[in-house]
PDB file of C-alpha atoms in Angstrom:
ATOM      1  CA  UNK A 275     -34.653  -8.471 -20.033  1.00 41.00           C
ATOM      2  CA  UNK A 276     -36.558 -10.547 -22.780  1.00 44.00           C
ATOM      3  CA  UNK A 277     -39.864  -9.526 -24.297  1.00 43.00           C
ATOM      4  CA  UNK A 278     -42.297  -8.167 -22.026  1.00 45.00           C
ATOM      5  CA  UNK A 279     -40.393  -8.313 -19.340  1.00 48.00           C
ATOM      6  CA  UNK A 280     -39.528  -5.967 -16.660  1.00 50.00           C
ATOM      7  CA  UNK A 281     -36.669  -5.476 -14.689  1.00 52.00           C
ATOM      8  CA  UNK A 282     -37.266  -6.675 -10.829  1.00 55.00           C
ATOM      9  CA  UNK A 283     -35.407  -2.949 -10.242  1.00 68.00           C
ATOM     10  CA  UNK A 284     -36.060  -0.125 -12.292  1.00 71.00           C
ATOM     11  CA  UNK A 285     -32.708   1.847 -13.105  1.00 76.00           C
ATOM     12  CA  UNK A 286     -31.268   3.929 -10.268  1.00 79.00           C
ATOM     13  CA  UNK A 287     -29.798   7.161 -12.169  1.00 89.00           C
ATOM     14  CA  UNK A 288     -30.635   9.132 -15.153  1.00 90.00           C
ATOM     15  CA  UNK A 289     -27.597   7.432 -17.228  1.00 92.00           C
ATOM     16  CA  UNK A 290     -28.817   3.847 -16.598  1.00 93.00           C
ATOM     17  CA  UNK A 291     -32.223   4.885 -17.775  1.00 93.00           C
ATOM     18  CA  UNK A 292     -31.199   6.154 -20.830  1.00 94.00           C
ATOM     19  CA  UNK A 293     -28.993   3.134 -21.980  1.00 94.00           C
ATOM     20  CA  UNK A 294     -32.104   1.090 -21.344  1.00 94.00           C
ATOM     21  CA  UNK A 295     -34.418   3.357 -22.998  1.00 95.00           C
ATOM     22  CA  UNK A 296     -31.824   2.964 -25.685  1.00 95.00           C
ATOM     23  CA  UNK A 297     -31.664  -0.722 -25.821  1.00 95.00           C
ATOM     24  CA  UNK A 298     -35.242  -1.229 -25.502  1.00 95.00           C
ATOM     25  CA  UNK A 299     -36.011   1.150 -28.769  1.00 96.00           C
ATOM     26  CA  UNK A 300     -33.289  -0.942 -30.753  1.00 96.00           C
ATOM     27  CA  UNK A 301     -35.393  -3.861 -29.657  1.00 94.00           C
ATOM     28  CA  UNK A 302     -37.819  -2.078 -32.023  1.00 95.00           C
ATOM     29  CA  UNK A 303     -35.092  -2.443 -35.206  1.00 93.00           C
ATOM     30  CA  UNK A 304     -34.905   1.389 -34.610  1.00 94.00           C
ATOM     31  CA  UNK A 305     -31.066   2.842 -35.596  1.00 94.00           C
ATOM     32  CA  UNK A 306     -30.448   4.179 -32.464  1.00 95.00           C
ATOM     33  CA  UNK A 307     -27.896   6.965 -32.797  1.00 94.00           C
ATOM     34  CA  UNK A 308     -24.704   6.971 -30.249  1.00 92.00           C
ATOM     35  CA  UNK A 309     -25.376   8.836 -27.134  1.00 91.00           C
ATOM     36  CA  UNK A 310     -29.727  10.135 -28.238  1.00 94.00           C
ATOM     37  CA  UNK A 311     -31.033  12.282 -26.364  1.00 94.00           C
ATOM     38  CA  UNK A 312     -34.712  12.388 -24.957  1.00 96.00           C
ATOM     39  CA  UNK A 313     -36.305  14.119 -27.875  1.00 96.00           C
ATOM     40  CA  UNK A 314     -34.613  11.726 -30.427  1.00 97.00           C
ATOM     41  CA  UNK A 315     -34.984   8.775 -28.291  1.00 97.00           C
ATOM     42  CA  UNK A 316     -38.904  10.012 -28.815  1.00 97.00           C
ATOM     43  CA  UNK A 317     -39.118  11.136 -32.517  1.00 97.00           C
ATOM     44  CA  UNK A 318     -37.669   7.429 -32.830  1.00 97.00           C
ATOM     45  CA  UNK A 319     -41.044   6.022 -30.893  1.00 97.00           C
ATOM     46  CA  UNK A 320     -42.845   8.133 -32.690  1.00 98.00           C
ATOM     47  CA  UNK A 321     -41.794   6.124 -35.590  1.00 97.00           C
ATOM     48  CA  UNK A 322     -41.935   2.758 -34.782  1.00 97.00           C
ATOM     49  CA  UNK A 323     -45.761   4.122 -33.674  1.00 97.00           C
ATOM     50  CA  UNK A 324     -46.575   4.731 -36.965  1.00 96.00           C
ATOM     51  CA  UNK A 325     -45.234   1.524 -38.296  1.00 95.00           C
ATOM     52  CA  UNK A 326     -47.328  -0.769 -35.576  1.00 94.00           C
ATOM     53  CA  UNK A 327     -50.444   1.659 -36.614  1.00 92.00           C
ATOM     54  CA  UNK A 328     -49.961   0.457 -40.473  1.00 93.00           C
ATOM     55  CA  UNK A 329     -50.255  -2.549 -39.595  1.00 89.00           C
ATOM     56  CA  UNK A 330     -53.733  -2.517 -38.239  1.00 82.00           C
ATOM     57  CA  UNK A 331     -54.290  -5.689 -35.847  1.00 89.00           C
ATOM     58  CA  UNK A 332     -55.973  -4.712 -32.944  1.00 90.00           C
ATOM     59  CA  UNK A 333     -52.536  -5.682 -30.938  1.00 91.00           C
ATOM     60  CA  UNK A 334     -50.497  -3.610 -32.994  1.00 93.00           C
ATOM     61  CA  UNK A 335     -52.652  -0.645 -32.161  1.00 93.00           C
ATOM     62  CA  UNK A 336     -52.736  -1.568 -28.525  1.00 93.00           C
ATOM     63  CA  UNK A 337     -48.841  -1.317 -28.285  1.00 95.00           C
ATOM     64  CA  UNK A 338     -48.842   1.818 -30.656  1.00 96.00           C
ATOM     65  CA  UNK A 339     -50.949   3.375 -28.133  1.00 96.00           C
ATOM     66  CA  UNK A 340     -48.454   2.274 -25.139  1.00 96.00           C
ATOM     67  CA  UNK A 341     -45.362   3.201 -27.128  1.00 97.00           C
ATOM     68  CA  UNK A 342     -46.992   6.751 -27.833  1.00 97.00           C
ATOM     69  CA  UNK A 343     -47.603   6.958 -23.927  1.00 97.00           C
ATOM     70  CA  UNK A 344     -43.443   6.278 -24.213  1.00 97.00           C
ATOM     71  CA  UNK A 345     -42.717   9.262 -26.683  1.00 97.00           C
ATOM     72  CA  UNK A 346     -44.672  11.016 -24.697  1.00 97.00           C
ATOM     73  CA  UNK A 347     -42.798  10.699 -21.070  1.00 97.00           C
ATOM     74  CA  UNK A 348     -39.381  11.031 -23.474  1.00 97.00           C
ATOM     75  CA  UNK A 349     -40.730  14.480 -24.264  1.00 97.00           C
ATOM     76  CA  UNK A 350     -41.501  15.561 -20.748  1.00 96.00           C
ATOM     77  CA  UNK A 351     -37.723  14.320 -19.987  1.00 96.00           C
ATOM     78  CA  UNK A 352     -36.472  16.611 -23.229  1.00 96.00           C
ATOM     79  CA  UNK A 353     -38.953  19.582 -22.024  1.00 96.00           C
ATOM     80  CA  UNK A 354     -37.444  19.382 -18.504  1.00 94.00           C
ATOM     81  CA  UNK A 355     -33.109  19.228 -19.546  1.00 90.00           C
ATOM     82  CA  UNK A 356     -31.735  19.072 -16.033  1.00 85.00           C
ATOM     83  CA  UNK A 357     -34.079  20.804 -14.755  1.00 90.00           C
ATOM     84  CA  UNK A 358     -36.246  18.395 -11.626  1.00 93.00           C
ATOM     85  CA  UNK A 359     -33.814  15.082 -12.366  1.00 92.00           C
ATOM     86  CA  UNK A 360     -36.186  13.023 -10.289  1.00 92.00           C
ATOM     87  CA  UNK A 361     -39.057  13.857 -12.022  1.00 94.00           C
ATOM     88  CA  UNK A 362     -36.779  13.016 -15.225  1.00 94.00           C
ATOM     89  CA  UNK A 363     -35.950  10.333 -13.705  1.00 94.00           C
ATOM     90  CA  UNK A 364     -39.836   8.857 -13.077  1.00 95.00           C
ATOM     91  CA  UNK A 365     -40.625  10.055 -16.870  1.00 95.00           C
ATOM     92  CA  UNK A 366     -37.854   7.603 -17.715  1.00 95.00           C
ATOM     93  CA  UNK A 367     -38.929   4.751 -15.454  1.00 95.00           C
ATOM     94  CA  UNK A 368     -42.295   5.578 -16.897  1.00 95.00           C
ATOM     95  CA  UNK A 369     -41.190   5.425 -20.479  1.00 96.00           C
ATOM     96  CA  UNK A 370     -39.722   1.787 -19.759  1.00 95.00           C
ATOM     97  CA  UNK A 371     -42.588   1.004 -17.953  1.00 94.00           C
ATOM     98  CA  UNK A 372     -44.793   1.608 -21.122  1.00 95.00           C
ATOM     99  CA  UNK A 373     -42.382   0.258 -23.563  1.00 95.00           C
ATOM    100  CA  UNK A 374     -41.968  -2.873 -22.016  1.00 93.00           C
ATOM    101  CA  UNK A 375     -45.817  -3.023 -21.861  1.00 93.00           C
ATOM    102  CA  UNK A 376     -46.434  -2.543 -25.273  1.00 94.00           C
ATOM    103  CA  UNK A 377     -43.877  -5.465 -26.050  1.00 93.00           C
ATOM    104  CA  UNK A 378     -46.087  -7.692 -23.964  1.00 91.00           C
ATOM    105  CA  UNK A 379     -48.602  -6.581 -26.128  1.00 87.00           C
ATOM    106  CA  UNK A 380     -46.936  -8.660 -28.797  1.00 87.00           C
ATOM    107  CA  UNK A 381     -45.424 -11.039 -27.332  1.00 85.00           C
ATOM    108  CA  UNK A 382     -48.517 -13.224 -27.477  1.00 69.00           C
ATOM    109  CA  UNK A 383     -48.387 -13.092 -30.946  1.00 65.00           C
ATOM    110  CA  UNK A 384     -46.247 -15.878 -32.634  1.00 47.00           C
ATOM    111  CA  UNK A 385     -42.513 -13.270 -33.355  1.00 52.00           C
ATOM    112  CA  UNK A 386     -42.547  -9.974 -31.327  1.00 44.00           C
ATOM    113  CA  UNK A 387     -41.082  -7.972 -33.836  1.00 52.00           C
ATOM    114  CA  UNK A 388     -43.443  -5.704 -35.789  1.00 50.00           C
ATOM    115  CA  UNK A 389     -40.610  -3.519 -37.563  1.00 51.00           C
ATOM    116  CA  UNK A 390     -38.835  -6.129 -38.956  1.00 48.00           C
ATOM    117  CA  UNK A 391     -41.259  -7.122 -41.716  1.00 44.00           C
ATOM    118  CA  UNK A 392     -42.112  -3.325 -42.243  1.00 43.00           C
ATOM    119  CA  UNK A 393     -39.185  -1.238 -45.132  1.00 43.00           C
TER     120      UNK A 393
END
């Protein structure tokens, strides 16, 4: 998958949606910690929101707002457990879906990568 991309298939099972949840949010220069779960995978979002919101171009803000959509699906997915796995399983799709939106957002920009320049 490269930057704004989307896989042709979304992931099949709750474990393949996670490690790509997990690789897209290290995408963000996030420290991803071994095996997150939902609600870190979203206080991590939550983070790199704030960072694209600092920086205050108009397409910063427009993937902040996509990647808070994101944090937001990883909460339903924390707030369910195992409870409903394929609804768990759509919050995840969705949470991809809106991640690798909001690095389309940037990708028209010259470098992609708004947390790098950021401490």
């Amino acid at each position: 998958m490269t930057h704004g991309d989307v896989e042709a298939t979304p992931p099949l099972d709750r474990a393949s949606a996670f490690t790509a949840l997990e690789c897209a949010v290290r995408r963000w220069y996030a420290d991803v910690p071994e095996d997150p779960g939902a609600g870190e995978l979203a206080q991590l979002v939550d983070e790199i929101v704030e960072r694209l919101h600092a920086e205050g171009d108009d397409q910063s803000r427009s993937a902040a707002k996509l990647l808070a959509q994101t944090a937001e699906a990883l909460r339903a997915v924390a707030r369910l457990g195992s409870l409903l796995p394929v609804i768990s399983l759509w919050h995840l799709r969705t949470a991809l879906r809106q991640e690798a939106d909001a690095r389309g957002q940037l990708a028209s920009q010259s470098d992609p990568q708004p947390a790098a320049s950021l401490p």
